[in-house]
Amino acid sequence: MFLLLSIILILCSVIYWPKPANDSFWVIKETVFVLGSLTMFAYSLYLGKNTLTIRNKWLSIGLLYVSLGFIWFFYSSFITANGKVLWKFWNFRPTINVICGILLIKILYEYANSMKAWIYMAKVIAWLGGLFAVYAIMQYFGIEPIFNKGVKFIYPGGYDINNPEIKMVTFFSNGFVTSAFLAICAPMCLIFKGLRYKVLYGLIFLALVLLNKTMALGAFGVGLMTYLLMNKKWIK
């Protein structure tokens, strides 16, 4: 189950659509996420027995809220005078993503039969963040091993060498999303004592400094302070 999750996570992170299009990153990533989530749900039904049963009021409230929002946007017009349905794509996509996310939380909780599974996933996230940080740093210094002709389908005018947000896109659409992804992955590196994980953490910090995004640096700091507080590193 967790091996399948790691494959989905990696695919969602690195996949993109190299053809000229309005959205070469988000739609294909969402497609993989939705298909992967539904595949895991189907696989959980196939497995049958689980070790735990999740009971969380916040998840149930979230699912109810999303369901009511879906009803409001897509069914309210049927009970009005005009009877026209407005298919707003930007409301439709988040609805599916949130429902799939709730399903994933339920599945992972109920089928996590040991701590080893969570440790495995933490290592996957830590290495994924570190590798993305290396790629972002390479892009900052003008080394582009993958998009060797430039990401013309994102920025037709080419790269602005003085703008890190445009250069450091990694496999996302812009530097802002890259910085958010790195900030999320960073705390996973602190869980493990090995030197290589400290190196990964340092690379993520360097990439965030080069990106210079206040929100991402703030999230990085919050993660570090939370780690220190939980481990009482600064309490004598």
PDB file of C-alpha atoms in Angstrom:
ATOM      1  CA  MET A   1       0.000   0.000   0.000  1.00  0.00           C
ATOM      2  CA  PHE A   2       2.720   2.463   0.999  1.00  0.00           C
ATOM      3  CA  LEU A   3       4.895   1.439  -1.944  1.00  0.00           C
ATOM      4  CA  LEU A   4       2.010   2.370  -4.231  1.00  0.00           C
ATOM      5  CA  LEU A   5       1.648   5.668  -2.367  1.00  0.00           C
ATOM      6  CA  SER A   6       5.336   6.485  -2.846  1.00  0.00           C
ATOM      7  CA  ILE A   7       5.042   5.809  -6.589  1.00  0.00           C
ATOM      8  CA  ILE A   8       2.012   8.117  -6.815  1.00  0.00           C
ATOM      9  CA  LEU A   9       3.801  10.808  -4.783  1.00  0.00           C
ATOM     10  CA  ILE A  10       6.881  10.720  -6.997  1.00  0.00           C
ATOM     11  CA  LEU A  11       4.806  10.758 -10.188  1.00  0.00           C
ATOM     12  CA  CYS A  12       2.712  13.692  -8.950  1.00  0.00           C
ATOM     13  CA  SER A  13       5.916  15.595  -8.207  1.00  0.00           C
ATOM     14  CA  VAL A  14       7.868  15.055 -11.422  1.00  0.00           C
ATOM     15  CA  ILE A  15       5.296  14.496 -14.160  1.00  0.00           C
ATOM     16  CA  TYR A  16       4.579  17.258 -16.666  1.00  0.00           C
ATOM     17  CA  TRP A  17       3.128  17.580 -20.159  1.00  0.00           C
ATOM     18  CA  PRO A  18       5.859  18.820 -22.514  1.00  0.00           C
ATOM     19  CA  LYS A  19       3.493  19.812 -25.303  1.00  0.00           C
ATOM     20  CA  PRO A  20       2.556  23.485 -25.761  1.00  0.00           C
ATOM     21  CA  ALA A  21      -0.576  23.946 -23.687  1.00  0.00           C
ATOM     22  CA  ASN A  22      -2.275  26.349 -21.332  1.00  0.00           C
ATOM     23  CA  ASP A  23      -1.336  24.174 -18.368  1.00  0.00           C
ATOM     24  CA  SER A  24       1.593  21.803 -18.740  1.00  0.00           C
ATOM     25  CA  PHE A  25       1.873  20.933 -15.046  1.00  0.00           C
ATOM     26  CA  TRP A  26      -1.229  21.204 -12.902  1.00  0.00           C
ATOM     27  CA  VAL A  27      -3.788  19.245 -14.900  1.00  0.00           C
ATOM     28  CA  ILE A  28      -1.514  16.258 -15.502  1.00  0.00           C
ATOM     29  CA  LYS A  29      -0.416  16.223 -11.839  1.00  0.00           C
ATOM     30  CA  GLU A  30      -4.041  16.346 -10.671  1.00  0.00           C
ATOM     31  CA  THR A  31      -4.899  13.553 -13.090  1.00  0.00           C
ATOM     32  CA  VAL A  32      -2.219  11.300 -11.619  1.00  0.00           C
ATOM     33  CA  PHE A  33      -3.302  12.192  -8.081  1.00  0.00           C
ATOM     34  CA  VAL A  34      -6.974  11.419  -8.708  1.00  0.00           C
ATOM     35  CA  LEU A  35      -6.261   8.182 -10.587  1.00  0.00           C
ATOM     36  CA  GLY A  36      -3.738   7.137  -7.940  1.00  0.00           C
ATOM     37  CA  SER A  37      -6.107   7.884  -5.065  1.00  0.00           C
ATOM     38  CA  LEU A  38      -8.948   5.949  -6.660  1.00  0.00           C
ATOM     39  CA  THR A  39      -6.565   3.073  -7.421  1.00  0.00           C
ATOM     40  CA  MET A  40      -5.516   2.925  -3.774  1.00  0.00           C
ATOM     41  CA  PHE A  41      -9.147   3.025  -2.705  1.00  0.00           C
ATOM     42  CA  ALA A  42      -9.980   0.153  -5.069  1.00  0.00           C
ATOM     43  CA  TYR A  43      -6.952  -1.768  -3.800  1.00  0.00           C
ATOM     44  CA  SER A  44      -8.092  -1.286  -0.199  1.00  0.00           C
ATOM     45  CA  LEU A  45     -11.475  -2.758  -1.111  1.00  0.00           C
ATOM     46  CA  TYR A  46      -9.669  -5.717  -2.674  1.00  0.00           C
ATOM     47  CA  LEU A  47      -7.557  -6.282   0.452  1.00  0.00           C
ATOM     48  CA  GLY A  48     -10.622  -6.249   2.645  1.00  0.00           C
ATOM     49  CA  LYS A  49      -9.430  -6.493   6.240  1.00  0.00           C
ATOM     50  CA  ASN A  50      -7.731  -3.544   7.850  1.00  0.00           C
ATOM     51  CA  THR A  51      -6.011  -3.168  11.209  1.00  0.00           C
ATOM     52  CA  LEU A  52      -7.593   0.111  12.348  1.00  0.00           C
ATOM     53  CA  THR A  53     -10.725   2.161  11.804  1.00  0.00           C
ATOM     54  CA  ILE A  54     -10.388   5.912  11.573  1.00  0.00           C
ATOM     55  CA  ARG A  55     -12.762   8.143  13.486  1.00  0.00           C
ATOM     56  CA  ASN A  56     -12.182  11.858  13.025  1.00  0.00           C
ATOM     57  CA  LYS A  57     -14.851  14.519  13.242  1.00  0.00           C
ATOM     58  CA  TRP A  58     -12.794  17.066  11.298  1.00  0.00           C
ATOM     59  CA  LEU A  59     -12.536  14.789   8.287  1.00  0.00           C
ATOM     60  CA  SER A  60     -16.278  14.191   8.388  1.00  0.00           C
ATOM     61  CA  ILE A  61     -16.956  17.934   8.664  1.00  0.00           C
ATOM     62  CA  GLY A  62     -14.569  18.591   5.766  1.00  0.00           C
ATOM     63  CA  LEU A  63     -16.272  15.993   3.595  1.00  0.00           C
ATOM     64  CA  LEU A  64     -19.696  17.431   4.447  1.00  0.00           C
ATOM     65  CA  TYR A  65     -18.509  20.958   3.617  1.00  0.00           C
ATOM     66  CA  VAL A  66     -17.103  19.884   0.247  1.00  0.00           C
ATOM     67  CA  SER A  67     -20.268  17.918  -0.543  1.00  0.00           C
ATOM     68  CA  LEU A  68     -22.479  20.916   0.237  1.00  0.00           C
ATOM     69  CA  GLY A  69     -20.255  23.122  -1.893  1.00  0.00           C
ATOM     70  CA  PHE A  70     -20.552  20.679  -4.780  1.00  0.00           C
ATOM     71  CA  ILE A  71     -24.345  20.644  -4.432  1.00  0.00           C
ATOM     72  CA  TRP A  72     -24.436  24.440  -4.339  1.00  0.00           C
ATOM     73  CA  PHE A  73     -22.357  24.953  -7.485  1.00  0.00           C
ATOM     74  CA  PHE A  74     -23.708  22.144  -9.632  1.00  0.00           C
ATOM     75  CA  TYR A  75     -27.252  21.366  -8.499  1.00  0.00           C
ATOM     76  CA  SER A  76     -28.683  24.629  -7.213  1.00  0.00           C
ATOM     77  CA  SER A  77     -29.517  25.774 -10.737  1.00  0.00           C
ATOM     78  CA  PHE A  78     -31.913  22.846 -11.163  1.00  0.00           C
ATOM     79  CA  ILE A  79     -34.193  24.264  -8.491  1.00  0.00           C
ATOM     80  CA  THR A  80     -34.083  27.819  -9.816  1.00  0.00           C
ATOM     81  CA  ALA A  81     -36.112  29.359 -12.579  1.00  0.00           C
ATOM     82  CA  ASN A  82     -33.483  29.283 -15.324  1.00  0.00           C
ATOM     83  CA  GLY A  83     -32.468  25.635 -14.928  1.00  0.00           C
ATOM     84  CA  LYS A  84     -28.998  26.238 -16.375  1.00  0.00           C
ATOM     85  CA  VAL A  85     -25.919  24.476 -15.033  1.00  0.00           C
ATOM     86  CA  LEU A  86     -22.708  26.487 -14.840  1.00  0.00           C
ATOM     87  CA  TRP A  87     -19.782  24.063 -15.017  1.00  0.00           C
ATOM     88  CA  LYS A  88     -17.065  26.020 -13.277  1.00  0.00           C
ATOM     89  CA  PHE A  89     -13.894  23.999 -13.751  1.00  0.00           C
ATOM     90  CA  TRP A  90     -12.011  25.712 -10.931  1.00  0.00           C
ATOM     91  CA  ASN A  91     -14.715  24.623  -8.499  1.00  0.00           C
ATOM     92  CA  PHE A  92     -14.974  21.138  -9.932  1.00  0.00           C
ATOM     93  CA  ARG A  93     -11.257  20.276  -9.644  1.00  0.00           C
ATOM     94  CA  PRO A  94     -10.740  21.167  -5.965  1.00  0.00           C
ATOM     95  CA  THR A  95     -13.883  19.220  -5.052  1.00  0.00           C
ATOM     96  CA  ILE A  96     -12.480  16.027  -6.550  1.00  0.00           C
ATOM     97  CA  ASN A  97      -9.015  16.642  -5.078  1.00  0.00           C
ATOM     98  CA  VAL A  98     -10.304  17.172  -1.529  1.00  0.00           C
ATOM     99  CA  ILE A  99     -12.528  14.085  -1.651  1.00  0.00           C
ATOM    100  CA  CYS A 100      -9.616  11.991  -2.940  1.00  0.00           C
ATOM    101  CA  GLY A 101      -7.403  13.441  -0.215  1.00  0.00           C
ATOM    102  CA  ILE A 102      -9.877  12.454   2.502  1.00  0.00           C
ATOM    103  CA  LEU A 103     -10.084   8.953   1.025  1.00  0.00           C
ATOM    104  CA  LEU A 104      -6.293   8.718   1.098  1.00  0.00           C
ATOM    105  CA  ILE A 105      -6.120   9.740   4.764  1.00  0.00           C
ATOM    106  CA  LYS A 106      -8.711   7.117   5.644  1.00  0.00           C
ATOM    107  CA  ILE A 107      -6.963   4.381   3.660  1.00  0.00           C
ATOM    108  CA  LEU A 108      -3.463   5.120   4.964  1.00  0.00           C
ATOM    109  CA  TYR A 109      -4.600   5.300   8.576  1.00  0.00           C
ATOM    110  CA  GLU A 110      -6.538   2.059   8.409  1.00  0.00           C
ATOM    111  CA  TYR A 111      -3.822   0.088   6.608  1.00  0.00           C
ATOM    112  CA  ALA A 112      -0.748   1.420   8.447  1.00  0.00           C
ATOM    113  CA  ASN A 113       0.001  -1.758  10.365  1.00  0.00           C
ATOM    114  CA  SER A 114       3.449  -0.675  11.582  1.00  0.00           C
ATOM    115  CA  MET A 115       5.627   2.372  12.195  1.00  0.00           C
ATOM    116  CA  LYS A 116       7.988   1.142   9.473  1.00  0.00           C
ATOM    117  CA  ALA A 117       5.489   2.200   6.831  1.00  0.00           C
ATOM    118  CA  TRP A 118       5.458   5.814   8.050  1.00  0.00           C
ATOM    119  CA  ILE A 119       9.262   5.858   8.397  1.00  0.00           C
ATOM    120  CA  TYR A 120       9.521   4.626   4.824  1.00  0.00           C
ATOM    121  CA  MET A 121       7.261   7.423   3.575  1.00  0.00           C
ATOM    122  CA  ALA A 122       9.170  10.047   5.591  1.00  0.00           C
ATOM    123  CA  LYS A 123      12.404   8.927   3.903  1.00  0.00           C
ATOM    124  CA  VAL A 124      10.782   9.119   0.469  1.00  0.00           C
ATOM    125  CA  ILE A 125       9.590  12.684   1.142  1.00  0.00           C
ATOM    126  CA  ALA A 126      12.976  13.728   2.564  1.00  0.00           C
ATOM    127  CA  TRP A 127      14.887  12.441  -0.464  1.00  0.00           C
ATOM    128  CA  LEU A 128      12.325  13.898  -2.849  1.00  0.00           C
ATOM    129  CA  GLY A 129      12.718  17.319  -1.236  1.00  0.00           C
ATOM    130  CA  GLY A 130      16.509  17.073  -1.309  1.00  0.00           C
ATOM    131  CA  LEU A 131      16.631  16.100  -4.977  1.00  0.00           C
ATOM    132  CA  PHE A 132      14.248  18.906  -5.891  1.00  0.00           C
ATOM    133  CA  ALA A 133      16.463  21.316  -3.943  1.00  0.00           C
ATOM    134  CA  VAL A 134      19.517  20.173  -5.926  1.00  0.00           C
ATOM    135  CA  TYR A 135      17.634  20.672  -9.178  1.00  0.00           C
ATOM    136  CA  ALA A 136      16.428  24.137  -8.110  1.00  0.00           C
ATOM    137  CA  ILE A 137      19.981  25.191  -7.154  1.00  0.00           C
ATOM    138  CA  MET A 138      21.268  23.955 -10.511  1.00  0.00           C
ATOM    139  CA  GLN A 139      18.595  25.990 -12.289  1.00  0.00           C
ATOM    140  CA  TYR A 140      19.559  29.070 -10.275  1.00  0.00           C
ATOM    141  CA  PHE A 141      23.122  28.833 -11.570  1.00  0.00           C
ATOM    142  CA  GLY A 142      21.949  28.256 -15.140  1.00  0.00           C
ATOM    143  CA  ILE A 143      22.469  24.485 -15.256  1.00  0.00           C
ATOM    144  CA  GLU A 144      19.414  22.926 -16.902  1.00  0.00           C
ATOM    145  CA  PRO A 145      19.814  19.168 -17.542  1.00  0.00           C
ATOM    146  CA  ILE A 146      16.154  18.461 -18.356  1.00  0.00           C
ATOM    147  CA  PHE A 147      14.574  21.530 -19.948  1.00  0.00           C
ATOM    148  CA  ASN A 148      17.699  22.122 -22.018  1.00  0.00           C
ATOM    149  CA  LYS A 149      15.853  24.387 -24.431  1.00  0.00           C
ATOM    150  CA  GLY A 150      14.125  26.354 -21.719  1.00  0.00           C
ATOM    151  CA  VAL A 151      10.581  25.917 -20.520  1.00  0.00           C
ATOM    152  CA  LYS A 152       9.109  27.779 -23.464  1.00  0.00           C
ATOM    153  CA  PHE A 153       5.646  26.389 -22.846  1.00  0.00           C
ATOM    154  CA  ILE A 154       5.605  28.246 -19.493  1.00  0.00           C
ATOM    155  CA  TYR A 155       7.423  31.436 -20.418  1.00  0.00           C
ATOM    156  CA  PRO A 156       7.387  31.963 -24.204  1.00  0.00           C
ATOM    157  CA  GLY A 157       9.589  35.006 -23.779  1.00  0.00           C
ATOM    158  CA  GLY A 158      12.372  32.922 -22.245  1.00  0.00           C
ATOM    159  CA  TYR A 159      14.045  33.039 -18.876  1.00  0.00           C
ATOM    160  CA  ASP A 160      14.785  36.215 -16.963  1.00  0.00           C
ATOM    161  CA  ILE A 161      18.225  35.476 -15.546  1.00  0.00           C
ATOM    162  CA  ASN A 162      17.625  37.913 -12.686  1.00  0.00           C
ATOM    163  CA  ASN A 163      14.354  36.336 -11.536  1.00  0.00           C
ATOM    164  CA  PRO A 164      14.773  33.142  -9.437  1.00  0.00           C
ATOM    165  CA  GLU A 165      11.018  32.516  -9.477  1.00  0.00           C
ATOM    166  CA  ILE A 166      11.147  31.989 -13.231  1.00  0.00           C
ATOM    167  CA  LYS A 167      14.419  30.051 -13.290  1.00  0.00           C
ATOM    168  CA  MET A 168      13.816  27.722 -10.330  1.00  0.00           C
ATOM    169  CA  VAL A 169      10.629  26.052 -11.519  1.00  0.00           C
ATOM    170  CA  THR A 170      11.916  22.438 -11.110  1.00  0.00           C
ATOM    171  CA  PHE A 171       8.946  20.286 -12.161  1.00  0.00           C
ATOM    172  CA  PHE A 172       6.359  22.850 -11.087  1.00  0.00           C
ATOM    173  CA  SER A 173       5.021  25.867 -12.900  1.00  0.00           C
ATOM    174  CA  ASN A 174       6.895  28.531 -10.926  1.00  0.00           C
ATOM    175  CA  GLY A 175       9.344  29.172  -8.118  1.00  0.00           C
ATOM    176  CA  PHE A 176       6.628  29.926  -5.578  1.00  0.00           C
ATOM    177  CA  VAL A 177       5.232  26.397  -5.807  1.00  0.00           C
ATOM    178  CA  THR A 178       8.770  24.977  -5.729  1.00  0.00           C
ATOM    179  CA  SER A 179       9.491  26.852  -2.497  1.00  0.00           C
ATOM    180  CA  ALA A 180       6.253  25.629  -0.906  1.00  0.00           C
ATOM    181  CA  PHE A 181       7.055  22.042  -1.833  1.00  0.00           C
ATOM    182  CA  LEU A 182      10.560  22.292  -0.364  1.00  0.00           C
ATOM    183  CA  ALA A 183       9.262  23.829   2.859  1.00  0.00           C
ATOM    184  CA  ILE A 184       6.819  20.931   3.267  1.00  0.00           C
ATOM    185  CA  CYS A 185       9.512  18.315   2.675  1.00  0.00           C
ATOM    186  CA  ALA A 186      12.127  19.910   4.940  1.00  0.00           C
ATOM    187  CA  PRO A 187      10.874  18.677   8.363  1.00  0.00           C
ATOM    188  CA  MET A 188      11.096  15.062   7.179  1.00  0.00           C
ATOM    189  CA  CYS A 189      14.883  15.442   7.001  1.00  0.00           C
ATOM    190  CA  LEU A 190      15.030  16.279  10.725  1.00  0.00           C
ATOM    191  CA  ILE A 191      13.457  12.985  11.765  1.00  0.00           C
ATOM    192  CA  PHE A 192      16.565  10.960  10.929  1.00  0.00           C
ATOM    193  CA  LYS A 193      20.023  11.188  12.511  1.00  0.00           C
ATOM    194  CA  GLY A 194      22.107  10.272   9.476  1.00  0.00           C
ATOM    195  CA  LEU A 195      24.468  12.905   8.066  1.00  0.00           C
ATOM    196  CA  ARG A 196      22.981  12.531   4.600  1.00  0.00           C
ATOM    197  CA  TYR A 197      19.612  13.775   5.866  1.00  0.00           C
ATOM    198  CA  LYS A 198      21.269  16.828   7.425  1.00  0.00           C
ATOM    199  CA  VAL A 199      22.895  17.480   4.044  1.00  0.00           C
ATOM    200  CA  LEU A 200      19.487  17.227   2.364  1.00  0.00           C
ATOM    201  CA  TYR A 201      18.104  19.664   4.933  1.00  0.00           C
ATOM    202  CA  GLY A 202      20.920  22.099   4.231  1.00  0.00           C
ATOM    203  CA  LEU A 203      20.337  21.875   0.479  1.00  0.00           C
ATOM    204  CA  ILE A 204      16.643  22.611   0.957  1.00  0.00           C
ATOM    205  CA  PHE A 205      17.499  25.639   3.110  1.00  0.00           C
ATOM    206  CA  LEU A 206      19.945  26.927   0.482  1.00  0.00           C
ATOM    207  CA  ALA A 207      17.356  26.529  -2.271  1.00  0.00           C
ATOM    208  CA  LEU A 208      14.781  28.425  -0.192  1.00  0.00           C
ATOM    209  CA  VAL A 209      17.249  31.235   0.462  1.00  0.00           C
ATOM    210  CA  LEU A 210      17.939  31.523  -3.279  1.00  0.00           C
ATOM    211  CA  LEU A 211      14.219  31.495  -4.039  1.00  0.00           C
ATOM    212  CA  ASN A 212      13.720  34.171  -1.359  1.00  0.00           C
ATOM    213  CA  LYS A 213      10.043  33.478  -0.696  1.00  0.00           C
ATOM    214  CA  THR A 214       8.925  34.856   2.669  1.00  0.00           C
ATOM    215  CA  MET A 215       6.082  32.388   3.208  1.00  0.00           C
ATOM    216  CA  ALA A 216       8.249  29.365   2.418  1.00  0.00           C
ATOM    217  CA  LEU A 217      11.090  30.581   4.645  1.00  0.00           C
ATOM    218  CA  GLY A 218       8.568  31.224   7.407  1.00  0.00           C
ATOM    219  CA  ALA A 219       7.154  27.714   7.033  1.00  0.00           C
ATOM    220  CA  PHE A 220      10.712  26.341   7.099  1.00  0.00           C
ATOM    221  CA  GLY A 221      11.339  28.201  10.357  1.00  0.00           C
ATOM    222  CA  VAL A 222       8.101  26.984  11.907  1.00  0.00           C
ATOM    223  CA  GLY A 223       9.022  23.401  11.049  1.00  0.00           C
ATOM    224  CA  LEU A 224      12.456  23.806  12.626  1.00  0.00           C
ATOM    225  CA  MET A 225      11.079  25.412  15.799  1.00  0.00           C
ATOM    226  CA  THR A 226       8.443  22.696  16.102  1.00  0.00           C
ATOM    227  CA  TYR A 227      11.155  20.057  15.836  1.00  0.00           C
ATOM    228  CA  LEU A 228      13.323  21.766  18.461  1.00  0.00           C
ATOM    229  CA  LEU A 229      10.381  22.217  20.801  1.00  0.00           C
ATOM    230  CA  MET A 230       9.214  18.616  20.477  1.00  0.00           C
ATOM    231  CA  ASN A 231      12.738  17.352  21.127  1.00  0.00           C
ATOM    232  CA  LYS A 232      13.475  19.997  23.799  1.00  0.00           C
ATOM    233  CA  LYS A 233      16.655  21.007  22.012  1.00  0.00           C
ATOM    234  CA  TRP A 234      16.563  24.575  23.322  1.00  0.00           C
ATOM    235  CA  ILE A 235      15.249  23.807  26.823  1.00  0.00           C
ATOM    236  CA  LYS A 236      18.007  23.377  29.392  1.00  0.00           C
TER     237      LYS A 236
END
